[in-house]
């Protein structure tokens, strides 16, 4: 389950972001996960609960924003969803696409933390 290593990295990076901002415990982490990133959101939630234990993120919530995989068809200048399993042929002109526009994302987009005690 590679989601555990991903969750561990999320916990570490979110903690670093909070420390750099002078904040205390993290209450919320938002991540964007592309449809083709190879990450199972439910498994990531479970792994996050394990990885956050004993850290400044111990009570943090994980919000996963799923990103649909979309490709661009140069032939008809149209963007289309590739689906799962991915199919990179344009549904309008039946040409293959070589331009994946979204779907591989795996990024932290937000970290909310409580102010550090003074």
mmCIF file of N, CA and C in Angstrom:
data_model
loop_
_atom_site.group_PDB
_atom_site.id
_atom_site.type_symbol
_atom_site.label_atom_id
_atom_site.label_comp_id
_atom_site.label_asym_id
_atom_site.label_seq_id
_atom_site.Cartn_x
_atom_site.Cartn_y
_atom_site.Cartn_z
ATOM 1 N N UNK A 1 0.852 -1.173 0.000
ATOM 2 C CA UNK A 1 0.000 0.000 0.000
ATOM 3 C C UNK A 1 0.897 1.235 0.000
ATOM 4 N N UNK A 2 1.150 1.788 -1.168
ATOM 5 C CA UNK A 2 2.020 2.958 -1.264
ATOM 6 C C UNK A 2 1.356 4.217 -0.718
ATOM 7 N N UNK A 3 0.053 4.158 -0.448
ATOM 8 C CA UNK A 3 -0.629 5.312 0.131
ATOM 9 C C UNK A 3 -0.043 5.683 1.484
ATOM 10 N N UNK A 4 0.498 4.713 2.221
ATOM 11 C CA UNK A 4 1.100 5.018 3.519
ATOM 12 C C UNK A 4 2.338 5.900 3.351
ATOM 13 N N UNK A 5 3.166 5.628 2.359
ATOM 14 C CA UNK A 5 4.332 6.483 2.135
ATOM 15 C C UNK A 5 3.903 7.864 1.651
ATOM 16 N N UNK A 6 2.845 7.929 0.863
ATOM 17 C CA UNK A 6 2.330 9.224 0.411
ATOM 18 C C UNK A 6 1.766 9.998 1.596
ATOM 19 N N UNK A 7 0.985 9.321 2.444
ATOM 20 C CA UNK A 7 0.416 9.974 3.626
ATOM 21 C C UNK A 7 1.509 10.467 4.566
ATOM 22 N N UNK A 8 2.557 9.683 4.733
ATOM 23 C CA UNK A 8 3.676 10.092 5.579
ATOM 24 C C UNK A 8 4.335 11.354 5.027
ATOM 25 N N UNK A 9 4.506 11.410 3.719
ATOM 26 C CA UNK A 9 5.085 12.608 3.096
ATOM 27 C C UNK A 9 4.156 13.807 3.252
ATOM 28 N N UNK A 10 2.864 13.604 3.143
ATOM 29 C CA UNK A 10 1.901 14.696 3.328
ATOM 30 C C UNK A 10 2.000 15.235 4.753
ATOM 31 N N UNK A 11 2.047 14.338 5.726
ATOM 32 C CA UNK A 11 2.149 14.754 7.133
ATOM 33 C C UNK A 11 3.435 15.543 7.353
ATOM 34 N N UNK A 12 4.549 15.058 6.828
ATOM 35 C CA UNK A 12 5.826 15.756 6.999
ATOM 36 C C UNK A 12 5.801 17.137 6.341
ATOM 37 N N UNK A 13 5.325 17.215 5.102
ATOM 38 C CA UNK A 13 5.317 18.491 4.392
ATOM 39 C C UNK A 13 4.339 19.479 4.998
ATOM 40 N N UNK A 14 3.165 19.009 5.402
ATOM 41 C CA UNK A 14 2.184 19.899 6.027
ATOM 42 C C UNK A 14 2.724 20.433 7.353
ATOM 43 N N UNK A 15 3.412 19.584 8.094
ATOM 44 C CA UNK A 15 4.042 20.025 9.344
ATOM 45 C C UNK A 15 5.104 21.085 9.096
ATOM 46 N N UNK A 16 5.907 20.892 8.057
ATOM 47 C CA UNK A 16 6.935 21.874 7.701
ATOM 48 C C UNK A 16 6.305 23.200 7.285
ATOM 49 N N UNK A 17 5.226 23.140 6.523
ATOM 50 C CA UNK A 17 4.533 24.360 6.094
ATOM 51 C C UNK A 17 4.007 25.115 7.305
ATOM 52 N N UNK A 18 3.393 24.394 8.230
ATOM 53 C CA UNK A 18 2.854 25.031 9.441
ATOM 54 C C UNK A 18 3.971 25.655 10.277
ATOM 55 N N UNK A 19 5.078 24.938 10.455
ATOM 56 C CA UNK A 19 6.211 25.478 11.223
ATOM 57 C C UNK A 19 6.787 26.719 10.556
ATOM 58 N N UNK A 20 6.911 26.695 9.247
ATOM 59 C CA UNK A 20 7.459 27.842 8.511
ATOM 60 C C UNK A 20 6.574 29.072 8.666
ATOM 61 N N UNK A 21 5.263 28.844 8.832
ATOM 62 C CA UNK A 21 4.331 29.954 9.029
ATOM 63 C C UNK A 21 4.189 30.332 10.495
ATOM 64 N N UNK A 22 4.937 29.660 11.376
ATOM 65 C CA UNK A 22 4.875 29.960 12.800
ATOM 66 C C UNK A 22 3.606 29.459 13.467
ATOM 67 N N UNK A 23 2.961 28.484 12.854
ATOM 68 C CA UNK A 23 1.702 27.966 13.391
ATOM 69 C C UNK A 23 1.951 26.776 14.306
ATOM 70 N N UNK A 24 0.908 26.389 15.001
ATOM 71 C CA UNK A 24 0.970 25.234 15.885
ATOM 72 C C UNK A 24 0.451 23.994 15.192
ATOM 73 N N UNK A 25 -0.456 23.311 15.865
ATOM 74 C CA UNK A 25 -1.006 22.070 15.326
ATOM 75 C C UNK A 25 -1.814 22.314 14.057
ATOM 76 N N UNK A 26 -1.735 21.382 13.148
ATOM 77 C CA UNK A 26 -2.464 21.461 11.885
ATOM 78 C C UNK A 26 -3.855 20.873 12.085
ATOM 79 N N UNK A 27 -4.884 21.581 11.581
ATOM 80 C CA UNK A 27 -6.257 21.106 11.729
ATOM 81 C C UNK A 27 -6.835 20.546 10.436
ATOM 82 N N UNK A 28 -6.281 20.957 9.299
ATOM 83 C CA UNK A 28 -6.846 20.534 8.016
ATOM 84 C C UNK A 28 -5.765 20.548 6.943
ATOM 85 N N UNK A 29 -5.744 19.493 6.140
ATOM 86 C CA UNK A 29 -4.844 19.425 4.988
ATOM 87 C C UNK A 29 -5.698 19.085 3.775
ATOM 88 N N UNK A 30 -5.540 19.873 2.715
ATOM 89 C CA UNK A 30 -6.262 19.620 1.475
ATOM 90 C C UNK A 30 -5.263 19.197 0.414
ATOM 91 N N UNK A 31 -5.574 18.105 -0.271
ATOM 92 C CA UNK A 31 -4.714 17.622 -1.353
ATOM 93 C C UNK A 31 -5.557 17.408 -2.605
ATOM 94 N N UNK A 32 -4.916 17.607 -3.747
ATOM 95 C CA UNK A 32 -5.541 17.310 -5.052
ATOM 96 C C UNK A 32 -4.918 16.021 -5.556
ATOM 97 N N UNK A 33 -5.770 15.082 -5.939
ATOM 98 C CA UNK A 33 -5.300 13.786 -6.420
ATOM 99 C C UNK A 33 -5.928 13.520 -7.777
ATOM 100 N N UNK A 34 -5.089 13.373 -8.780
ATOM 101 C CA UNK A 34 -5.560 13.094 -10.126
ATOM 102 C C UNK A 34 -6.032 11.662 -10.286
ATOM 103 N N UNK A 35 -6.972 11.505 -11.167
ATOM 104 C CA UNK A 35 -7.567 10.200 -11.451
ATOM 105 C C UNK A 35 -6.520 9.171 -11.891
ATOM 106 N N UNK A 36 -5.452 9.630 -12.528
ATOM 107 C CA UNK A 36 -4.404 8.729 -13.023
ATOM 108 C C UNK A 36 -3.174 8.693 -12.120
ATOM 109 N N UNK A 37 -3.263 9.270 -10.932
ATOM 110 C CA UNK A 37 -2.115 9.329 -10.025
ATOM 111 C C UNK A 37 -1.821 7.988 -9.359
ATOM 112 N N UNK A 38 -2.726 7.047 -9.484
ATOM 113 C CA UNK A 38 -2.495 5.738 -8.879
ATOM 114 C C UNK A 38 -2.707 5.729 -7.382
ATOM 115 N N UNK A 39 -3.530 6.642 -6.885
ATOM 116 C CA UNK A 39 -3.789 6.751 -5.454
ATOM 117 C C UNK A 39 -5.270 6.483 -5.217
ATOM 118 N N UNK A 40 -5.552 5.591 -4.279
ATOM 119 C CA UNK A 40 -6.930 5.283 -3.906
ATOM 120 C C UNK A 40 -7.311 6.199 -2.744
ATOM 121 N N UNK A 41 -8.254 7.122 -2.957
ATOM 122 C CA UNK A 41 -8.592 8.090 -1.904
ATOM 123 C C UNK A 41 -8.953 7.467 -0.559
ATOM 124 N N UNK A 42 -9.730 6.400 -0.537
ATOM 125 C CA UNK A 42 -10.081 5.770 0.741
ATOM 126 C C UNK A 42 -8.846 5.221 1.446
ATOM 127 N N UNK A 43 -7.950 4.623 0.691
ATOM 128 C CA UNK A 43 -6.711 4.104 1.267
ATOM 129 C C UNK A 43 -5.836 5.247 1.777
ATOM 130 N N UNK A 44 -5.847 6.375 1.068
ATOM 131 C CA UNK A 44 -5.069 7.533 1.504
ATOM 132 C C UNK A 44 -5.629 8.089 2.817
ATOM 133 N N UNK A 45 -6.944 8.153 2.941
ATOM 134 C CA UNK A 45 -7.558 8.610 4.192
ATOM 135 C C UNK A 45 -7.142 7.711 5.356
ATOM 136 N N UNK A 46 -7.215 6.413 5.149
ATOM 137 C CA UNK A 46 -6.831 5.471 6.194
ATOM 138 C C UNK A 46 -5.354 5.627 6.559
ATOM 139 N N UNK A 47 -4.513 5.694 5.548
ATOM 140 C CA UNK A 47 -3.073 5.829 5.782
ATOM 141 C C UNK A 47 -2.746 7.147 6.478
ATOM 142 N N UNK A 48 -3.476 8.211 6.140
ATOM 143 C CA UNK A 48 -3.258 9.509 6.782
ATOM 144 C C UNK A 48 -3.541 9.421 8.273
ATOM 145 N N UNK A 49 -4.597 8.713 8.652
ATOM 146 C CA UNK A 49 -4.919 8.553 10.067
ATOM 147 C C UNK A 49 -3.792 7.847 10.813
ATOM 148 N N UNK A 50 -3.158 6.900 10.170
ATOM 149 C CA UNK A 50 -2.034 6.182 10.776
ATOM 150 C C UNK A 50 -0.807 7.085 10.839
ATOM 151 N N UNK A 51 -0.489 7.771 9.739
ATOM 152 C CA UNK A 51 0.728 8.580 9.642
ATOM 153 C C UNK A 51 0.697 9.811 10.548
ATOM 154 N N UNK A 52 -0.472 10.358 10.803
ATOM 155 C CA UNK A 52 -0.571 11.595 11.592
ATOM 156 C C UNK A 52 -0.420 11.370 13.088
ATOM 157 N N UNK A 53 -0.588 10.124 13.540
ATOM 158 C CA UNK A 53 -0.540 9.810 14.964
ATOM 159 C C UNK A 53 0.793 10.240 15.585
ATOM 160 N N UNK A 54 0.716 10.973 16.694
ATOM 161 C CA UNK A 54 1.913 11.405 17.406
ATOM 162 C C UNK A 54 2.619 12.593 16.786
ATOM 163 N N UNK A 55 1.966 13.272 15.848
ATOM 164 C CA UNK A 55 2.554 14.436 15.182
ATOM 165 C C UNK A 55 1.690 15.659 15.452
ATOM 166 N N UNK A 56 2.144 16.848 15.037
ATOM 167 C CA UNK A 56 1.296 18.038 15.157
ATOM 168 C C UNK A 56 0.034 17.965 14.297
ATOM 169 N N UNK A 57 -0.109 16.915 13.518
ATOM 170 C CA UNK A 57 -1.300 16.721 12.701
ATOM 171 C C UNK A 57 -2.219 15.653 13.299
ATOM 172 N N UNK A 58 -2.001 15.282 14.554
ATOM 173 C CA UNK A 58 -2.732 14.173 15.167
ATOM 174 C C UNK A 58 -4.246 14.307 15.079
ATOM 175 N N UNK A 59 -4.757 15.526 15.085
ATOM 176 C CA UNK A 59 -6.213 15.733 15.015
ATOM 177 C C UNK A 59 -6.639 16.310 13.666
ATOM 178 N N UNK A 60 -5.730 16.345 12.714
ATOM 179 C CA UNK A 60 -6.021 16.978 11.422
ATOM 180 C C UNK A 60 -6.965 16.142 10.572
ATOM 181 N N UNK A 61 -7.737 16.856 9.787
ATOM 182 C CA UNK A 61 -8.628 16.234 8.813
ATOM 183 C C UNK A 61 -7.944 16.308 7.443
ATOM 184 N N UNK A 62 -8.132 15.268 6.657
ATOM 185 C CA UNK A 62 -7.615 15.247 5.293
ATOM 186 C C UNK A 62 -8.781 15.400 4.326
ATOM 187 N N UNK A 63 -8.688 16.393 3.439
ATOM 188 C CA UNK A 63 -9.683 16.593 2.393
ATOM 189 C C UNK A 63 -9.006 16.259 1.070
ATOM 190 N N UNK A 64 -9.593 15.317 0.342
ATOM 191 C CA UNK A 64 -9.045 14.901 -0.946
ATOM 192 C C UNK A 64 -9.953 15.431 -2.052
ATOM 193 N N UNK A 65 -9.387 16.294 -2.883
ATOM 194 C CA UNK A 65 -10.106 16.806 -4.058
ATOM 195 C C UNK A 65 -9.658 15.974 -5.250
ATOM 196 N N UNK A 66 -10.589 15.240 -5.835
ATOM 197 C CA UNK A 66 -10.247 14.390 -6.970
ATOM 198 C C UNK A 66 -10.303 15.194 -8.266
ATOM 199 N N UNK A 67 -9.295 14.978 -9.110
ATOM 200 C CA UNK A 67 -9.180 15.683 -10.384
ATOM 201 C C UNK A 67 -9.406 14.692 -11.520
ATOM 202 N N UNK A 68 -10.372 15.000 -12.357
ATOM 203 C CA UNK A 68 -10.685 14.159 -13.503
ATOM 204 C C UNK A 68 -9.557 14.230 -14.530
ATOM 205 N N UNK A 69 -9.212 13.079 -15.080
ATOM 206 C CA UNK A 69 -8.192 13.041 -16.143
ATOM 207 C C UNK A 69 -8.819 13.564 -17.430
ATOM 208 N N UNK A 70 -8.159 14.562 -18.019
ATOM 209 C CA UNK A 70 -8.666 15.186 -19.243
ATOM 210 C C UNK A 70 -7.517 15.317 -20.244
ATOM 211 N N UNK A 71 -7.835 15.080 -21.499
ATOM 212 C CA UNK A 71 -6.855 15.198 -22.580
ATOM 213 C C UNK A 71 -7.355 16.221 -23.595
ATOM 214 N N UNK A 72 -6.425 16.696 -24.436
ATOM 215 C CA UNK A 72 -6.738 17.688 -25.468
ATOM 216 C C UNK A 72 -6.589 17.035 -26.830
ATOM 217 N N UNK A 73 -7.608 17.229 -27.661
ATOM 218 C CA UNK A 73 -7.551 16.745 -29.034
ATOM 219 C C UNK A 73 -7.132 17.905 -29.920
ATOM 220 N N UNK A 74 -5.986 17.770 -30.529
ATOM 221 C CA UNK A 74 -5.491 18.824 -31.411
ATOM 222 C C UNK A 74 -6.319 18.901 -32.696
ATOM 223 N N UNK A 75 -6.818 17.771 -33.138
ATOM 224 C CA UNK A 75 -7.578 17.718 -34.387
ATOM 225 C C UNK A 75 -8.864 18.521 -34.352
ATOM 226 N N UNK A 76 -9.603 18.458 -33.249
ATOM 227 C CA UNK A 76 -10.871 19.194 -33.193
ATOM 228 C C UNK A 76 -10.870 20.259 -32.096
ATOM 229 N N UNK A 77 -9.697 20.530 -31.520
ATOM 230 C CA UNK A 77 -9.543 21.574 -30.495
ATOM 231 C C UNK A 77 -10.569 21.424 -29.374
ATOM 232 N N UNK A 78 -10.582 20.208 -28.806
ATOM 233 C CA UNK A 78 -11.553 19.906 -27.760
ATOM 234 C C UNK A 78 -10.878 19.143 -26.634
ATOM 235 N N UNK A 79 -11.255 19.483 -25.414
ATOM 236 C CA UNK A 79 -10.781 18.741 -24.255
ATOM 237 C C UNK A 79 -11.827 17.692 -23.902
ATOM 238 N N UNK A 80 -11.366 16.502 -23.482
ATOM 239 C CA UNK A 80 -12.305 15.435 -23.148
ATOM 240 C C UNK A 80 -11.777 14.606 -21.983
ATOM 241 N N UNK A 81 -12.710 14.014 -21.235
ATOM 242 C CA UNK A 81 -12.354 13.127 -20.125
ATOM 243 C C UNK A 81 -11.870 11.802 -20.701
ATOM 244 N N UNK A 82 -10.776 11.287 -20.136
ATOM 245 C CA UNK A 82 -10.229 10.033 -20.649
ATOM 246 C C UNK A 82 -10.807 8.814 -19.947
ATOM 247 N N UNK A 83 -11.398 9.009 -18.767
ATOM 248 C CA UNK A 83 -12.043 7.918 -18.044
ATOM 249 C C UNK A 83 -11.073 6.950 -17.408
ATOM 250 N N UNK A 84 -11.648 5.922 -16.793
ATOM 251 C CA UNK A 84 -10.870 4.859 -16.165
ATOM 252 C C UNK A 84 -11.467 3.521 -16.575
ATOM 253 N N UNK A 85 -10.712 2.627 -17.173
ATOM 254 C CA UNK A 85 -9.316 2.831 -17.549
ATOM 255 C C UNK A 85 -9.214 3.917 -18.623
ATOM 256 N N UNK A 86 -8.072 4.582 -18.666
ATOM 257 C CA UNK A 86 -7.939 5.716 -19.592
ATOM 258 C C UNK A 86 -8.006 5.300 -21.059
ATOM 259 N N UNK A 87 -8.707 6.129 -21.816
ATOM 260 C CA UNK A 87 -8.829 5.923 -23.256
ATOM 261 C C UNK A 87 -8.530 7.260 -23.916
ATOM 262 N N UNK A 88 -7.400 7.355 -24.581
ATOM 263 C CA UNK A 88 -6.896 8.627 -25.098
ATOM 264 C C UNK A 88 -7.326 8.929 -26.538
ATOM 265 N N UNK A 89 -8.428 8.364 -26.988
ATOM 266 C CA UNK A 89 -8.949 8.640 -28.323
ATOM 267 C C UNK A 89 -10.079 9.640 -28.195
ATOM 268 N N UNK A 90 -10.051 10.675 -29.011
ATOM 269 C CA UNK A 90 -11.082 11.708 -28.988
ATOM 270 C C UNK A 90 -12.443 11.091 -29.343
ATOM 271 N N UNK A 91 -13.453 11.344 -28.514
ATOM 272 C CA UNK A 91 -14.772 10.783 -28.812
ATOM 273 C C UNK A 91 -15.456 11.454 -30.007
ATOM 274 N N UNK A 92 -14.967 12.633 -30.428
ATOM 275 C CA UNK A 92 -15.591 13.331 -31.557
ATOM 276 C C UNK A 92 -14.977 12.971 -32.905
ATOM 277 N N UNK A 93 -13.640 13.015 -32.990
ATOM 278 C CA UNK A 93 -13.005 12.786 -34.292
ATOM 279 C C UNK A 93 -12.251 11.460 -34.365
ATOM 280 N N UNK A 94 -12.238 10.707 -33.264
ATOM 281 C CA UNK A 94 -11.619 9.382 -33.214
ATOM 282 C C UNK A 94 -10.125 9.406 -33.530
ATOM 283 N N UNK A 95 -9.446 10.462 -33.052
ATOM 284 C CA UNK A 95 -7.985 10.543 -33.191
ATOM 285 C C UNK A 95 -7.351 10.385 -31.813
ATOM 286 N N UNK A 96 -6.125 9.865 -31.769
ATOM 287 C CA UNK A 96 -5.463 9.742 -30.465
ATOM 288 C C UNK A 96 -4.962 11.106 -29.979
ATOM 289 N N UNK A 97 -4.970 11.257 -28.676
ATOM 290 C CA UNK A 97 -4.439 12.485 -28.076
ATOM 291 C C UNK A 97 -3.069 12.201 -27.474
ATOM 292 N N UNK A 98 -2.188 13.164 -27.590
ATOM 293 C CA UNK A 98 -0.862 13.072 -26.975
ATOM 294 C C UNK A 98 -0.693 14.110 -25.884
ATOM 295 N N UNK A 99 -1.792 14.810 -25.547
ATOM 296 C CA UNK A 99 -1.714 15.943 -24.626
ATOM 297 C C UNK A 99 -2.638 15.724 -23.431
ATOM 298 N N UNK A 100 -2.092 15.153 -22.354
ATOM 299 C CA UNK A 100 -2.847 14.972 -21.129
ATOM 300 C C UNK A 100 -2.829 16.286 -20.354
ATOM 301 N N UNK A 101 -3.984 16.866 -20.116
ATOM 302 C CA UNK A 101 -4.098 18.170 -19.473
ATOM 303 C C UNK A 101 -4.226 18.081 -17.955
ATOM 304 N N UNK A 102 -4.832 17.040 -17.446
ATOM 305 C CA UNK A 102 -4.979 16.878 -15.993
ATOM 306 C C UNK A 102 -5.188 15.403 -15.682
ATOM 307 N N UNK A 103 -4.968 15.080 -14.412
ATOM 308 C CA UNK A 103 -5.203 13.709 -13.983
ATOM 309 C C UNK A 103 -4.051 13.043 -13.278
ATOM 310 N N UNK A 104 -2.878 13.672 -13.303
ATOM 311 C CA UNK A 104 -1.717 13.088 -12.617
ATOM 312 C C UNK A 104 -1.344 13.849 -11.348
ATOM 313 N N UNK A 105 -2.167 14.808 -10.958
ATOM 314 C CA UNK A 105 -1.856 15.649 -9.810
ATOM 315 C C UNK A 105 -1.752 14.828 -8.519
ATOM 316 N N UNK A 106 -0.847 15.242 -7.677
ATOM 317 C CA UNK A 106 -0.731 14.750 -6.309
ATOM 318 C C UNK A 106 -0.013 15.859 -5.559
ATOM 319 N N UNK A 107 -0.811 16.785 -5.016
ATOM 320 C CA UNK A 107 -0.218 17.984 -4.423
ATOM 321 C C UNK A 107 -1.025 18.481 -3.237
ATOM 322 N N UNK A 108 -0.317 19.058 -2.292
ATOM 323 C CA UNK A 108 -0.958 19.717 -1.162
ATOM 324 C C UNK A 108 -1.380 21.092 -1.630
ATOM 325 N N UNK A 109 -2.654 21.415 -1.475
ATOM 326 C CA UNK A 109 -3.140 22.724 -1.905
ATOM 327 C C UNK A 109 -3.525 23.610 -0.740
ATOM 328 N N UNK A 110 -3.584 23.061 0.454
ATOM 329 C CA UNK A 110 -3.942 23.890 1.599
ATOM 330 C C UNK A 110 -3.582 23.218 2.914
ATOM 331 N N UNK A 111 -3.123 24.053 3.851
ATOM 332 C CA UNK A 111 -2.816 23.596 5.212
ATOM 333 C C UNK A 111 -3.382 24.638 6.154
ATOM 334 N N UNK A 112 -4.277 24.208 7.029
ATOM 335 C CA UNK A 112 -4.839 25.106 8.033
ATOM 336 C C UNK A 112 -4.326 24.663 9.395
ATOM 337 N N UNK A 113 -3.853 25.646 10.149
ATOM 338 C CA UNK A 113 -3.280 25.330 11.455
ATOM 339 C C UNK A 113 -3.755 26.349 12.479
ATOM 340 N N UNK A 114 -3.723 25.928 13.722
ATOM 341 C CA UNK A 114 -4.056 26.849 14.802
ATOM 342 C C UNK A 114 -2.813 27.655 15.133
ATOM 343 N N UNK A 115 -2.966 28.914 15.561
ATOM 344 C CA UNK A 115 -1.785 29.712 15.911
ATOM 345 C C UNK A 115 -0.979 29.036 17.031
ATOM 346 N N UNK A 116 0.326 29.166 16.936
ATOM 347 C CA UNK A 116 1.207 28.600 17.959
ATOM 348 C C UNK A 116 1.028 29.373 19.247
ATOM 349 N N UNK A 117 1.080 28.683 20.390
ATOM 350 C CA UNK A 117 0.977 29.388 21.675
ATOM 351 C C UNK A 117 2.148 30.331 21.868
ATOM 352 N N UNK A 118 1.885 31.437 22.506
ATOM 353 C CA UNK A 118 2.947 32.433 22.736
ATOM 354 C C UNK A 118 3.400 32.422 24.150
#
